[in-house]
PDB file of C-alpha atoms and ligand atoms in Angstrom:
ATOM      1  CA  UNK A   1      -0.203  -0.030   0.128  1.00 94.00           C
ATOM      2  CA  UNK A   2       1.206   3.978  -1.054  1.00 97.00           C
ATOM      3  CA  UNK A   3       0.954   6.480   1.400  1.00 98.00           C
ATOM      4  CA  UNK A   4       0.690   9.468   0.477  1.00 98.00           C
ATOM      5  CA  UNK A   5       2.320  12.489   2.669  1.00 98.00           C
ATOM      6  CA  UNK A   6       0.961  16.134   2.589  1.00 98.00           C
ATOM      7  CA  UNK A   7       4.241  18.240   3.513  1.00 98.00           C
ATOM      8  CA  UNK A   8       4.065  22.440   4.213  1.00 98.00           C
ATOM      9  CA  UNK A   9       7.126  25.166   3.723  1.00 97.00           C
ATOM     10  CA  UNK A  10       6.580  27.665   6.336  1.00 97.00           C
ATOM     11  CA  UNK A  11       7.882  30.019   8.751  1.00 96.00           C
ATOM     12  CA  UNK A  12      10.215  27.819  10.920  1.00 97.00           C
ATOM     13  CA  UNK A  13       8.668  28.066  14.278  1.00 95.00           C
ATOM     14  CA  UNK A  14      11.143  28.980  16.726  1.00 95.00           C
ATOM     15  CA  UNK A  15      11.144  32.349  14.378  1.00 95.00           C
ATOM     16  CA  UNK A  16       9.844  36.240  15.770  1.00 92.00           C
ATOM     17  CA  UNK A  17       7.302  36.937  12.557  1.00 92.00           C
ATOM     18  CA  UNK A  18       7.657  39.912  12.038  1.00 92.00           C
ATOM     19  CA  UNK A  19       5.216  42.024   9.526  1.00 93.00           C
ATOM     20  CA  UNK A  20       6.208  43.866   6.739  1.00 92.00           C
ATOM     21  CA  UNK A  21       6.069  47.648   6.891  1.00 92.00           C
ATOM     22  CA  UNK A  22       3.310  47.724   3.643  1.00 92.00           C
ATOM     23  CA  UNK A  23       1.510  45.432   5.296  1.00 92.00           C
ATOM     24  CA  UNK A  24       0.979  42.636   2.818  1.00 90.00           C
ATOM     25  CA  UNK A  25       1.554  39.830   5.008  1.00 89.00           C
ATOM     26  CA  UNK A  26       4.644  38.135   6.676  1.00 91.00           C
ATOM     27  CA  UNK A  27       8.453  38.768   6.869  1.00 91.00           C
ATOM     28  CA  UNK A  28       8.944  35.619   4.879  1.00 89.00           C
ATOM     29  CA  UNK A  29      12.523  37.063   2.593  1.00 87.00           C
ATOM     30  CA  UNK A  30      15.972  35.888   4.537  1.00 89.00           C
ATOM     31  CA  UNK A  31      13.589  34.341   7.020  1.00 94.00           C
ATOM     32  CA  UNK A  32      14.177  30.490   8.175  1.00 96.00           C
ATOM     33  CA  UNK A  33      11.833  28.149   6.443  1.00 96.00           C
ATOM     34  CA  UNK A  34      11.352  24.857   6.970  1.00 97.00           C
ATOM     35  CA  UNK A  35       8.971  21.371   7.302  1.00 98.00           C
ATOM     36  CA  UNK A  36       5.614  22.218   9.628  1.00 98.00           C
ATOM     37  CA  UNK A  37       5.449  20.395  12.930  1.00 98.00           C
ATOM     38  CA  UNK A  38       2.897  18.934  11.989  1.00 98.00           C
ATOM     39  CA  UNK A  39       3.558  17.419   8.566  1.00 98.00           C
ATOM     40  CA  UNK A  40       6.972  16.616   9.855  1.00 98.00           C
ATOM     41  CA  UNK A  41       5.214  13.973  12.396  1.00 98.00           C
ATOM     42  CA  UNK A  42       2.867  12.832   9.311  1.00 98.00           C
ATOM     43  CA  UNK A  43       6.298  12.317   7.018  1.00 98.00           C
ATOM     44  CA  UNK A  44       7.368  10.192  10.141  1.00 98.00           C
ATOM     45  CA  UNK A  45       3.925   8.485  10.873  1.00 98.00           C
ATOM     46  CA  UNK A  46       4.117   7.250   6.992  1.00 98.00           C
ATOM     47  CA  UNK A  47       7.773   5.821   7.531  1.00 98.00           C
ATOM     48  CA  UNK A  48       7.295   3.953  10.687  1.00 98.00           C
ATOM     49  CA  UNK A  49       3.879   2.559   8.925  1.00 97.00           C
ATOM     50  CA  UNK A  50       6.561   1.833   5.545  1.00 97.00           C
ATOM     51  CA  UNK A  51       9.216  -0.013   8.162  1.00 97.00           C
ATOM     52  CA  UNK A  52       6.259  -1.935   9.937  1.00 96.00           C
ATOM     53  CA  UNK A  53       5.840  -3.884   6.805  1.00 95.00           C
ATOM     54  CA  UNK A  54       1.497  -2.092   7.078  1.00 95.00           C
ATOM     55  CA  UNK A  55       3.338   0.049   4.017  1.00 95.00           C
ATOM     56  CA  UNK A  56       5.333   0.003   1.178  1.00 96.00           C
ATOM     57  CA  UNK A  57       5.412   3.312  -0.784  1.00 98.00           C
ATOM     58  CA  UNK A  58       5.397   6.716   0.899  1.00 98.00           C
ATOM     59  CA  UNK A  59       4.814   9.527  -1.916  1.00 98.00           C
ATOM     60  CA  UNK A  60       5.488  13.267  -0.148  1.00 98.00           C
ATOM     61  CA  UNK A  61       4.227  15.437  -2.120  1.00 98.00           C
ATOM     62  CA  UNK A  62       3.422  19.643  -1.076  1.00 98.00           C
ATOM     63  CA  UNK A  63       1.785  22.482  -3.282  1.00 98.00           C
ATOM     64  CA  UNK A  64       3.946  25.809  -3.433  1.00 96.00           C
ATOM     65  CA  UNK A  65       7.052  28.242  -5.079  1.00 95.00           C
ATOM     66  CA  UNK A  66       9.815  26.199  -6.620  1.00 96.00           C
ATOM     67  CA  UNK A  67      11.861  26.924  -2.628  1.00 95.00           C
ATOM     68  CA  UNK A  68       9.285  24.305  -1.492  1.00 97.00           C
ATOM     69  CA  UNK A  69      11.493  21.836  -3.120  1.00 97.00           C
ATOM     70  CA  UNK A  70      13.825  21.866   0.281  1.00 96.00           C
ATOM     71  CA  UNK A  71      10.929  20.731   2.301  1.00 97.00           C
ATOM     72  CA  UNK A  72      10.305  17.872   0.304  1.00 98.00           C
ATOM     73  CA  UNK A  73      14.718  16.984   0.162  1.00 97.00           C
ATOM     74  CA  UNK A  74      13.871  17.441   3.844  1.00 97.00           C
ATOM     75  CA  UNK A  75      10.898  14.461   3.419  1.00 98.00           C
ATOM     76  CA  UNK A  76      13.060  12.942   1.228  1.00 98.00           C
ATOM     77  CA  UNK A  77      16.196  12.795   3.562  1.00 98.00           C
ATOM     78  CA  UNK A  78      13.611  11.396   6.344  1.00 98.00           C
ATOM     79  CA  UNK A  79      12.974   8.474   4.623  1.00 97.00           C
ATOM     80  CA  UNK A  80       9.747   9.222   1.785  1.00 98.00           C
ATOM     81  CA  UNK A  81      10.706   7.102  -1.302  1.00 97.00           C
ATOM     82  CA  UNK A  82       9.866   9.828  -3.760  1.00 97.00           C
ATOM     83  CA  UNK A  83       8.343  13.830  -4.191  1.00 98.00           C
ATOM     84  CA  UNK A  84       5.262  15.926  -6.493  1.00 98.00           C
ATOM     85  CA  UNK A  85       6.047  19.702  -5.970  1.00 98.00           C
ATOM     86  CA  UNK A  86       2.746  20.593  -7.875  1.00 98.00           C
ATOM     87  CA  UNK A  87       4.811  24.744  -8.668  1.00 97.00           C
ATOM     88  CA  UNK A  88       2.301  27.961  -7.102  1.00 95.00           C
ATOM     89  CA  UNK A  89       3.555  30.796  -6.638  1.00 92.00           C
ATOM     90  CA  UNK A  90       1.119  32.592  -4.643  1.00 83.00           C
ATOM     91  CA  UNK A  91       0.294  36.265  -4.601  1.00 86.00           C
ATOM     92  CA  UNK A  92       0.716  37.760  -0.949  1.00 82.00           C
ATOM     93  CA  UNK A  93      -3.062  39.577  -1.365  1.00 87.00           C
ATOM     94  CA  UNK A  94      -4.415  36.286  -2.142  1.00 90.00           C
ATOM     95  CA  UNK A  95      -3.448  32.825  -0.754  1.00 89.00           C
ATOM     96  CA  UNK A  96      -3.592  29.436  -1.527  1.00 93.00           C
ATOM     97  CA  UNK A  97      -7.117  28.316   0.394  1.00 94.00           C
ATOM     98  CA  UNK A  98      -7.129  24.994   2.115  1.00 96.00           C
ATOM     99  CA  UNK A  99      -9.955  24.204  -0.553  1.00 96.00           C
ATOM    100  CA  UNK A 100      -7.108  24.768  -3.685  1.00 96.00           C
ATOM    101  CA  UNK A 101      -4.641  23.017  -1.793  1.00 97.00           C
ATOM    102  CA  UNK A 102      -8.020  20.189  -1.084  1.00 98.00           C
ATOM    103  CA  UNK A 103      -8.281  19.960  -4.739  1.00 98.00           C
ATOM    104  CA  UNK A 104      -5.229  19.864  -5.827  1.00 98.00           C
ATOM    105  CA  UNK A 105      -4.069  16.791  -3.117  1.00 98.00           C
ATOM    106  CA  UNK A 106      -7.257  15.372  -4.535  1.00 98.00           C
ATOM    107  CA  UNK A 107      -5.734  15.283  -8.299  1.00 98.00           C
ATOM    108  CA  UNK A 108      -3.208  14.008  -6.891  1.00 98.00           C
ATOM    109  CA  UNK A 109      -5.299  11.203  -5.081  1.00 98.00           C
ATOM    110  CA  UNK A 110      -6.585  10.220  -8.236  1.00 98.00           C
ATOM    111  CA  UNK A 111      -3.671   9.342  -9.838  1.00 97.00           C
ATOM    112  CA  UNK A 112      -1.528   7.667  -7.425  1.00 98.00           C
ATOM    113  CA  UNK A 113      -4.207   5.258  -5.481  1.00 97.00           C
ATOM    114  CA  UNK A 114      -2.752   5.057  -2.508  1.00 98.00           C
ATOM    115  CA  UNK A 115      -4.320   3.510   0.486  1.00 97.00           C
ATOM    116  CA  UNK A 116      -3.375   6.139   3.372  1.00 98.00           C
ATOM    117  CA  UNK A 117      -3.257   9.515   2.935  1.00 98.00           C
ATOM    118  CA  UNK A 118      -2.445  11.840   5.406  1.00 98.00           C
ATOM    119  CA  UNK A 119      -1.679  16.194   6.290  1.00 98.00           C
ATOM    120  CA  UNK A 120      -0.950  17.542   9.018  1.00 98.00           C
ATOM    121  CA  UNK A 121      -3.819  18.198  11.396  1.00 97.00           C
ATOM    122  CA  UNK A 122      -2.753  22.187  10.672  1.00 97.00           C
ATOM    123  CA  UNK A 123       0.008  24.383   9.077  1.00 97.00           C
ATOM    124  CA  UNK A 124       1.118  26.885  12.030  1.00 96.00           C
ATOM    125  CA  UNK A 125       1.206  29.498   9.114  1.00 93.00           C
ATOM    126  CA  UNK A 126      -2.656  30.069   8.533  1.00 91.00           C
ATOM    127  CA  UNK A 127      -3.719  27.987  11.803  1.00 94.00           C
ATOM    128  CA  UNK A 128      -6.549  26.718   9.128  1.00 96.00           C
ATOM    129  CA  UNK A 129      -6.752  23.060  10.143  1.00 97.00           C
ATOM    130  CA  UNK A 130      -9.228  22.485   7.476  1.00 98.00           C
ATOM    131  CA  UNK A 131      -7.002  20.871   4.327  1.00 98.00           C
ATOM    132  CA  UNK A 132      -7.404  17.141   5.943  1.00 98.00           C
ATOM    133  CA  UNK A 133     -11.463  17.401   6.224  1.00 98.00           C
ATOM    134  CA  UNK A 134     -11.838  19.308   2.434  1.00 98.00           C
ATOM    135  CA  UNK A 135      -9.805  16.574   1.501  1.00 98.00           C
ATOM    136  CA  UNK A 136     -11.844  13.575   3.212  1.00 98.00           C
ATOM    137  CA  UNK A 137     -15.272  15.421   2.030  1.00 98.00           C
ATOM    138  CA  UNK A 138     -13.983  15.774  -2.065  1.00 98.00           C
ATOM    139  CA  UNK A 139     -12.605  11.547  -2.105  1.00 98.00           C
ATOM    140  CA  UNK A 140     -15.780  10.641  -0.079  1.00 98.00           C
ATOM    141  CA  UNK A 141     -12.850   8.997   2.430  1.00 98.00           C
ATOM    142  CA  UNK A 142     -13.262   8.012   5.736  1.00 98.00           C
ATOM    143  CA  UNK A 143     -11.415  10.930   8.355  1.00 98.00           C
ATOM    144  CA  UNK A 144      -9.529  10.411  11.682  1.00 98.00           C
ATOM    145  CA  UNK A 145      -8.515  14.007  12.416  1.00 97.00           C
ATOM    146  CA  UNK A 146      -6.009  14.964  15.397  1.00 97.00           C
ATOM    147  CA  UNK A 147      -4.494  11.642  15.342  1.00 98.00           C
ATOM    148  CA  UNK A 148      -1.999  10.944  18.849  1.00 97.00           C
ATOM    149  CA  UNK A 149      -2.052   6.744  17.655  1.00 97.00           C
ATOM    150  CA  UNK A 150      -2.771   4.635  14.354  1.00 97.00           C
ATOM    151  CA  UNK A 151      -2.669   0.950  13.959  1.00 96.00           C
ATOM    152  CA  UNK A 152      -2.942   0.012  10.537  1.00 94.00           C
ATOM    153  CA  UNK A 153      -3.871  -3.753   8.944  1.00 87.00           C
ATOM    154  CA  UNK A 154      -4.672  -4.439   5.034  1.00 81.00           C
ATOM    155  CA  UNK A 155      -8.309  -2.353   5.325  1.00 91.00           C
ATOM    156  CA  UNK A 156      -9.008  -0.763   8.155  1.00 96.00           C
ATOM    157  CA  UNK A 157      -6.684   1.911  10.041  1.00 97.00           C
ATOM    158  CA  UNK A 158      -7.191   2.514  13.748  1.00 98.00           C
ATOM    159  CA  UNK A 159      -7.192   5.875  15.297  1.00 98.00           C
ATOM    160  CA  UNK A 160      -7.204   7.496  18.536  1.00 98.00           C
ATOM    161  CA  UNK A 161      -7.245  10.685  18.917  1.00 97.00           C
ATOM    162  CA  UNK A 162      -7.622  13.063  21.795  1.00 89.00           C
ATOM    163  CA  UNK A 163     -11.326  14.578  22.396  1.00 91.00           C
ATOM    164  CA  UNK A 164     -11.684  16.487  25.860  1.00 89.00           C
ATOM    165  CA  UNK A 165     -12.105  14.081  28.691  1.00 88.00           C
ATOM    166  CA  UNK A 166     -10.194  11.081  27.481  1.00 92.00           C
ATOM    167  CA  UNK A 167      -9.143   9.540  24.225  1.00 94.00           C
ATOM    168  CA  UNK A 168     -11.509   8.067  21.433  1.00 97.00           C
ATOM    169  CA  UNK A 169     -10.599   5.624  19.445  1.00 98.00           C
ATOM    170  CA  UNK A 170     -12.222   4.831  16.401  1.00 98.00           C
ATOM    171  CA  UNK A 171     -11.797   2.547  12.876  1.00 98.00           C
ATOM    172  CA  UNK A 172     -11.519   4.283   9.138  1.00 98.00           C
ATOM    173  CA  UNK A 173     -12.141   1.571   6.081  1.00 97.00           C
ATOM    174  CA  UNK A 174      -9.424   2.587   3.751  1.00 97.00           C
ATOM    175  CA  UNK A 175      -8.294   4.236   1.785  1.00 97.00           C
ATOM    176  CA  UNK A 176      -8.570   7.017   4.762  1.00 98.00           C
ATOM    177  CA  UNK A 177      -7.376  10.805   5.597  1.00 98.00           C
ATOM    178  CA  UNK A 178      -5.351  11.002   8.758  1.00 98.00           C
ATOM    179  CA  UNK A 179      -4.682  14.675  10.195  1.00 98.00           C
ATOM    180  CA  UNK A 180      -1.389  14.176  13.490  1.00 98.00           C
ATOM    181  CA  UNK A 181      -1.295  15.492  16.172  1.00 97.00           C
ATOM    182  CA  UNK A 182       1.548  16.319  18.386  1.00 95.00           C
ATOM    183  CA  UNK A 183       1.398  13.218  19.963  1.00 95.00           C
ATOM    184  CA  UNK A 184       1.731  11.193  17.528  1.00 97.00           C
ATOM    185  CA  UNK A 185       5.515  10.711  17.363  1.00 98.00           C
ATOM    186  CA  UNK A 186       9.032  12.678  17.539  1.00 97.00           C
ATOM    187  CA  UNK A 187      10.772  12.652  14.092  1.00 98.00           C
ATOM    188  CA  UNK A 188      13.653  11.679  13.221  1.00 97.00           C
ATOM    189  CA  UNK A 189      16.440  14.079  12.025  1.00 95.00           C
ATOM    190  CA  UNK A 190      17.925  13.213   8.753  1.00 94.00           C
ATOM    191  CA  UNK A 191      20.949  11.302   9.307  1.00 94.00           C
ATOM    192  CA  UNK A 192      23.931  13.018   5.957  1.00 95.00           C
ATOM    193  CA  UNK A 193      23.931   9.908   4.211  1.00 95.00           C
ATOM    194  CA  UNK A 194      20.441   9.563   4.131  1.00 95.00           C
ATOM    195  CA  UNK A 195      20.350  13.678   3.009  1.00 96.00           C
ATOM    196  CA  UNK A 196      23.196  12.876   0.066  1.00 95.00           C
ATOM    197  CA  UNK A 197      21.109   9.695  -0.461  1.00 95.00           C
ATOM    198  CA  UNK A 198      17.567  12.675  -1.477  1.00 95.00           C
ATOM    199  CA  UNK A 199      19.635  14.348  -3.553  1.00 94.00           C
ATOM    200  CA  UNK A 200      19.727  11.768  -5.960  1.00 94.00           C
ATOM    201  CA  UNK A 201      15.485  10.761  -5.625  1.00 96.00           C
ATOM    202  CA  UNK A 202      12.802  11.840  -8.006  1.00 93.00           C
ATOM    203  CA  UNK A 203      10.713  14.575  -7.181  1.00 97.00           C
ATOM    204  CA  UNK A 204       7.967  15.079 -10.680  1.00 98.00           C
ATOM    205  CA  UNK A 205       7.538  19.074 -11.013  1.00 98.00           C
ATOM    206  CA  UNK A 206       3.140  19.109 -12.213  1.00 98.00           C
ATOM    207  CA  UNK A 207       1.320  22.662 -12.145  1.00 97.00           C
ATOM    208  CA  UNK A 208      -2.212  23.051 -10.510  1.00 97.00           C
ATOM    209  CA  UNK A 209      -3.355  23.170 -14.078  1.00 96.00           C
ATOM    210  CA  UNK A 210      -1.343  20.123 -15.428  1.00 97.00           C
ATOM    211  CA  UNK A 211      -3.830  18.237 -12.544  1.00 97.00           C
ATOM    212  CA  UNK A 212      -6.879  20.419 -14.043  1.00 96.00           C
ATOM    213  CA  UNK A 213      -7.635  22.148 -10.622  1.00 96.00           C
ATOM    214  CA  UNK A 214      -8.510  26.292 -10.971  1.00 93.00           C
ATOM    215  CA  UNK A 215      -6.802  27.567  -7.939  1.00 92.00           C
ATOM    216  CA  UNK A 216      -8.113  30.862  -8.204  1.00 89.00           C
ATOM    217  CA  UNK A 217      -8.735  32.798  -4.354  1.00 87.00           C
ATOM    218  CA  UNK A 218     -12.086  34.307  -3.564  1.00 88.00           C
ATOM    219  CA  UNK A 219      -9.819  35.522  -0.473  1.00 90.00           C
ATOM    220  CA  UNK A 220      -8.169  38.924  -0.723  1.00 92.00           C
ATOM    221  CA  UNK A 221      -6.046  39.901   2.445  1.00 92.00           C
ATOM    222  CA  UNK A 222      -6.422  43.481   2.919  1.00 94.00           C
ATOM    223  CA  UNK A 223      -4.593  43.818   5.838  1.00 94.00           C
ATOM    224  CA  UNK A 224      -1.809  42.536   8.112  1.00 94.00           C
ATOM    225  CA  UNK A 225      -0.794  44.159  11.424  1.00 93.00           C
ATOM    226  CA  UNK A 226       0.855  43.827  14.147  1.00 89.00           C
ATOM    227  CA  UNK A 227      -1.339  42.873  17.944  1.00 87.00           C
ATOM    228  CA  UNK A 228      -1.252  45.588  20.082  1.00 88.00           C
ATOM    229  CA  UNK A 229       1.934  46.248  22.203  1.00 87.00           C
ATOM    230  CA  UNK A 230       1.365  45.040  25.902  1.00 87.00           C
ATOM    231  CA  UNK A 231       2.192  47.742  28.785  1.00 87.00           C
ATOM    232  CA  UNK A 232       4.702  47.656  31.007  1.00 89.00           C
ATOM    233  CA  UNK A 233       3.497  45.772  35.041  1.00 88.00           C
ATOM    234  CA  UNK A 234       4.594  47.195  37.164  1.00 88.00           C
ATOM    235  CA  UNK A 235       6.140  46.035  40.449  1.00 93.00           C
ATOM    236  CA  UNK A 236       4.164  46.469  43.453  1.00 94.00           C
ATOM    237  CA  UNK A 237       5.923  45.836  47.170  1.00 94.00           C
ATOM    238  CA  UNK A 238       3.736  44.280  48.817  1.00 95.00           C
ATOM    239  CA  UNK A 239       0.770  41.712  49.290  1.00 96.00           C
ATOM    240  CA  UNK A 240      -1.450  45.079  50.458  1.00 95.00           C
ATOM    241  CA  UNK A 241      -0.206  46.815  47.734  1.00 94.00           C
ATOM    242  CA  UNK A 242      -1.894  44.249  45.232  1.00 95.00           C
ATOM    243  CA  UNK A 243      -4.746  42.996  47.076  1.00 95.00           C
ATOM    244  CA  UNK A 244      -6.574  47.446  47.058  1.00 94.00           C
ATOM    245  CA  UNK A 245      -5.390  47.320  42.855  1.00 93.00           C
ATOM    246  CA  UNK A 246      -7.159  44.957  42.581  1.00 94.00           C
ATOM    247  CA  UNK A 247      -9.792  45.531  44.873  1.00 94.00           C
ATOM    248  CA  UNK A 248     -10.045  49.318  43.794  1.00 93.00           C
ATOM    249  CA  UNK A 249      -7.928  50.511  40.044  1.00 90.00           C
ATOM    250  CA  UNK A 250      -9.206  46.996  38.204  1.00 89.00           C
ATOM    251  CA  UNK A 251     -11.778  45.285  40.617  1.00 90.00           C
ATOM    252  CA  UNK A 252     -12.283  42.377  40.359  1.00 90.00           C
ATOM    253  CA  UNK A 253     -11.976  41.403  43.827  1.00 86.00           C
TER     254      UNK A 253
HETATM  255  P1  LIG B   1      -4.319  24.387   6.962  1.00 93.56           P
HETATM  256  O1  LIG B   1      -5.559  23.614   7.001  1.00 93.56           O
HETATM  257  O2  LIG B   1      -3.500  24.988   5.832  1.00 93.56           O
HETATM  258  O3  LIG B   1      -4.282  24.189   8.532  1.00 93.56           O
HETATM  259  O4  LIG B   1      -3.437  23.067   7.010  1.00 93.56           O
HETATM  260  C1  LIG B   1      -3.129  21.877   7.056  1.00 93.56           C
HETATM  261  C2  LIG B   1      -2.331  20.256   6.861  1.00 93.56           C
HETATM  262  O5  LIG B   1      -2.491  20.544   5.300  1.00 93.56           O
HETATM  263  C3  LIG B   1      -0.644  20.615   6.745  1.00 93.56           C
HETATM  264  O6  LIG B   1      -0.324  19.883   7.997  1.00 93.56           O
HETATM  265  C4  LIG B   1      -0.364  20.512   5.387  1.00 93.56           C
HETATM  266  O7  LIG B   1      -0.109  18.454   5.762  1.00 93.56           O
HETATM  267  C5  LIG B   1      -1.184  20.419   4.583  1.00 93.56           C
HETATM  268  N1  LIG B   1      -1.264  20.997   3.681  1.00 93.56           N
HETATM  269  C6  LIG B   1      -1.679  22.110   3.826  1.00 93.56           C
HETATM  270  N2  LIG B   1      -1.467  23.756   2.879  1.00 93.56           N
HETATM  271  C7  LIG B   1      -0.376  22.453   2.035  1.00 93.56           C
HETATM  272  C8  LIG B   1       0.796  23.066   1.229  1.00 93.56           C
HETATM  273  N3  LIG B   1       0.307  24.548   0.248  1.00 93.56           N
HETATM  274  N4  LIG B   1       1.525  21.752   0.445  1.00 93.56           N
HETATM  275  C9  LIG B   1       1.631  20.343   0.686  1.00 93.56           C
HETATM  276  N5  LIG B   1       0.486  20.815   2.132  1.00 93.56           N
HETATM  277  C10 LIG B   1      -0.055  21.272   2.304  1.00 93.56           C
END
């Protein structure tokens, strides 16, 4: 069985995001970009399933500009067998929406016919948490979102998901879509020999037009602004002073 994993290139989680002076978006030039952390977890899970003998091939796919090839190389260095790059240069005012990505992944799924599609539960740049669900809807496949454990047998996937007050266990008929939560696994680091090996693995390039997908966006970003600066705090000399302020200034007591 083949597993298709969707990986997105985002501003690295450790970078302090800055808004561009013209307020059209966030600064990405000369900023460290990395694979979305939930997508790393998705790649790791696919690799573990292949290593356990439950899958035979792991294919990584991304939609993005030419620089997104770095993200695919990372997936290949982690151990993915091959990759597909859907080239799209985004216009900051008309970003690619989750529905457009879902339509592209839908077209890839029809071509590649994977038994399982794994996505991150959310991209840390847009925080949408929509693509996996929309993709499952378009494919009419069952979905296991926010997975914290995945067990595969030939025709079924058992998925544990953390819900309020406990763990829900669901059983999905394959093919299915799974989105990864933080506790699913700890992604591996790519070793130097695997980074070298990844250079010779195949990245197939296609465009949304090749896939017959219309990615026009009906949403326009009007402005991006920094959150308001927090006011400086005050240091109080005693608990009595604190209680007085809470009572008479904040009026919360
Ligand atoms: P989102 O719905 O935008 O929060 O993204 C959820 C997941 O969808 C991500 O973790 C990826 O697995 C996938 N995804 C979103 N955008 C892309 C993209 N441009 N290329 C590949 N996968 C994507």
